[in-house]
mmCIF file of C-alpha atoms in Angstrom:
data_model
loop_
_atom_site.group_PDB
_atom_site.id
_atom_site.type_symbol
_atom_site.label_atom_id
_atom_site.label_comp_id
_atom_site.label_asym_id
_atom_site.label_seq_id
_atom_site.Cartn_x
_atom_site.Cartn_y
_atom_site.Cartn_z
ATOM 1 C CA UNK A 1017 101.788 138.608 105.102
ATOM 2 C CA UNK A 1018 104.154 137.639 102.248
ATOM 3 C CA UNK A 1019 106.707 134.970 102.006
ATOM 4 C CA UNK A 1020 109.619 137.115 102.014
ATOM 5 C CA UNK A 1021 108.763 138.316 105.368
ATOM 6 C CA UNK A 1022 107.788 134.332 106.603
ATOM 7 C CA UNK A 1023 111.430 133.382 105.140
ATOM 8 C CA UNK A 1024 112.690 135.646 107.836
ATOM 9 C CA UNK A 1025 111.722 134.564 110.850
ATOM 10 C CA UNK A 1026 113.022 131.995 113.015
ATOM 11 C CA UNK A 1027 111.123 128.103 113.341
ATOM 12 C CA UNK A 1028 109.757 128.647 116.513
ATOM 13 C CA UNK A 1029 108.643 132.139 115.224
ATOM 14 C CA UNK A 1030 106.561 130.169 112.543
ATOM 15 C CA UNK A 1031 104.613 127.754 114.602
ATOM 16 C CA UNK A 1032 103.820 130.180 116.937
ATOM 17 C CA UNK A 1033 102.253 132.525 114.490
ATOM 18 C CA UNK A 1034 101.044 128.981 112.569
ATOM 19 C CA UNK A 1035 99.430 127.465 115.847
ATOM 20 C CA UNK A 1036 97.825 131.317 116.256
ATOM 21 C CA UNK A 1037 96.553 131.304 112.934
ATOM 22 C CA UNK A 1038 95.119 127.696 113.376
ATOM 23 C CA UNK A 1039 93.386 128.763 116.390
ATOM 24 C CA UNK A 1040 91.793 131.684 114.273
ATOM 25 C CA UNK A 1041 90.288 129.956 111.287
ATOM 26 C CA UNK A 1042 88.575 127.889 113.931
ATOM 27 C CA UNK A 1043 86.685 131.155 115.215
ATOM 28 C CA UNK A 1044 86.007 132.390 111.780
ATOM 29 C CA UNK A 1045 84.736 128.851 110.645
ATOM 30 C CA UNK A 1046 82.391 128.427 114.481
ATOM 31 C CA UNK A 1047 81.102 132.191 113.197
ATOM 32 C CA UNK A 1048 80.737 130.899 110.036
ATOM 33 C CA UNK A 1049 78.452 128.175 110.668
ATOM 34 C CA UNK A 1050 76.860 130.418 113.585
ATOM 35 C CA UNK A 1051 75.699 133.193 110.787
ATOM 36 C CA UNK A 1052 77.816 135.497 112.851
ATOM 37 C CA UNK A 1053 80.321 136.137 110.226
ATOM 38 C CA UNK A 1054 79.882 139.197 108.228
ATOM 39 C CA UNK A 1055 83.436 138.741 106.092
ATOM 40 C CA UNK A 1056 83.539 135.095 104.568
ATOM 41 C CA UNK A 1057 86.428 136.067 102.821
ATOM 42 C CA UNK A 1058 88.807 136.101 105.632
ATOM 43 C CA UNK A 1059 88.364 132.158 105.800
ATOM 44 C CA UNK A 1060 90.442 131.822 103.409
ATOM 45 C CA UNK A 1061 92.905 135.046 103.179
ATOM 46 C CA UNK A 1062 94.154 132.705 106.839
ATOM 47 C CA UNK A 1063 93.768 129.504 104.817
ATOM 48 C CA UNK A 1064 96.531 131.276 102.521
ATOM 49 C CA UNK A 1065 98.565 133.003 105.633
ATOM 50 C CA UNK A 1066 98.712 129.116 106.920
ATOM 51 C CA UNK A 1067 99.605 127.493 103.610
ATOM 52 C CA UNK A 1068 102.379 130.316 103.388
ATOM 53 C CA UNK A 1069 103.965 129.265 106.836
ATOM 54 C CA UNK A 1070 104.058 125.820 105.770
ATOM 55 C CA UNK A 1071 105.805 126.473 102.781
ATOM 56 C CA UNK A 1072 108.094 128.194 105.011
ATOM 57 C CA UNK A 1073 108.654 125.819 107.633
ATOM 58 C CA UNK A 1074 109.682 123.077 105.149
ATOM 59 C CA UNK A 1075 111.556 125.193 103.057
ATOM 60 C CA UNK A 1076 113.490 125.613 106.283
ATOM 61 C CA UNK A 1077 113.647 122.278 107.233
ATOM 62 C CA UNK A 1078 114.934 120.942 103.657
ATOM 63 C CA UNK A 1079 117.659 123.893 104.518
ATOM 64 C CA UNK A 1080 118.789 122.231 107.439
ATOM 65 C CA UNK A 1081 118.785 118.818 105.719
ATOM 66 C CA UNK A 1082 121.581 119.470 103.223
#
Protein backbone atom coordinates (compact mmCIF):
# COMPACT_ATOMS: atom_id res chain seq x y z
CA UNK A 1 0.00 0.00 0.00
CA UNK A 2 1.58 3.37 -0.90
CA UNK A 3 0.86 6.79 0.33
CA UNK A 4 -0.60 8.08 -2.72
CA UNK A 5 -3.30 5.63 -2.50
CA UNK A 6 -3.67 6.33 1.71
CA UNK A 7 -3.91 10.23 0.66
CA UNK A 8 -7.04 9.18 -1.08
CA UNK A 9 -9.23 7.86 1.09
CA UNK A 10 -11.54 9.37 3.40
CA UNK A 11 -10.69 9.62 7.65
CA UNK A 12 -12.96 7.14 8.60
CA UNK A 13 -11.58 5.01 5.65
CA UNK A 14 -8.12 5.26 7.47
CA UNK A 15 -8.91 4.13 10.93
CA UNK A 16 -10.83 1.50 9.78
CA UNK A 17 -8.13 -0.02 7.70
CA UNK A 18 -5.61 1.41 10.75
CA UNK A 19 -7.70 -0.32 13.63
CA UNK A 20 -7.65 -3.61 11.03
CA UNK A 21 -4.12 -3.44 10.64
CA UNK A 22 -3.60 -3.00 14.49
CA UNK A 23 -5.61 -5.97 15.09
CA UNK A 24 -3.24 -7.90 12.61
CA UNK A 25 0.23 -7.21 13.90
CA UNK A 26 -1.22 -8.52 17.13
CA UNK A 27 -1.78 -12.07 15.40
CA UNK A 28 1.50 -11.99 13.65
CA UNK A 29 3.35 -10.89 16.94
CA UNK A 30 0.99 -13.92 19.31
CA UNK A 31 2.42 -16.32 16.20
CA UNK A 32 5.50 -14.86 16.61
CA UNK A 33 6.16 -15.60 20.08
CA UNK A 34 4.09 -18.99 19.57
CA UNK A 35 6.89 -20.27 16.85
CA UNK A 36 3.93 -20.42 14.55
CA UNK A 37 5.12 -17.80 12.26
CA UNK A 38 6.86 -18.92 9.22
CA UNK A 39 7.23 -15.10 7.59
CA UNK A 40 8.83 -12.71 10.31
CA UNK A 41 9.03 -10.25 7.81
CA UNK A 42 5.47 -9.36 7.59
CA UNK A 43 5.81 -7.87 11.25
CA UNK A 44 7.06 -5.19 10.05
CA UNK A 45 5.92 -4.70 6.17
CA UNK A 46 2.28 -3.87 8.72
CA UNK A 47 4.50 -1.91 11.11
CA UNK A 48 5.19 0.26 7.81
CA UNK A 49 1.38 -0.06 6.34
CA UNK A 50 0.46 1.48 10.02
CA UNK A 51 3.15 4.16 10.17
CA UNK A 52 1.90 5.09 6.52
CA UNK A 53 -1.80 5.64 7.74
CA UNK A 54 -0.63 7.76 10.41
CA UNK A 55 1.22 9.91 8.32
CA UNK A 56 -1.92 10.11 6.50
CA UNK A 57 -4.33 10.78 9.07
CA UNK A 58 -2.35 13.81 10.36
CA UNK A 59 -1.48 15.03 7.18
CA UNK A 60 -5.25 15.23 6.92
CA UNK A 61 -5.91 16.63 10.02
CA UNK A 62 -3.18 19.57 9.68
CA UNK A 63 -5.39 20.02 6.24
CA UNK A 64 -8.37 20.69 8.04
CA UNK A 65 -6.57 22.95 10.54
CA UNK A 66 -5.63 25.76 8.15
Amino acid sequence: MTYSELKEKSTQELEKLLADLKAELFSLRFKNATRQLDQVHKISLVKKDIARILTALNAKKMEGDK
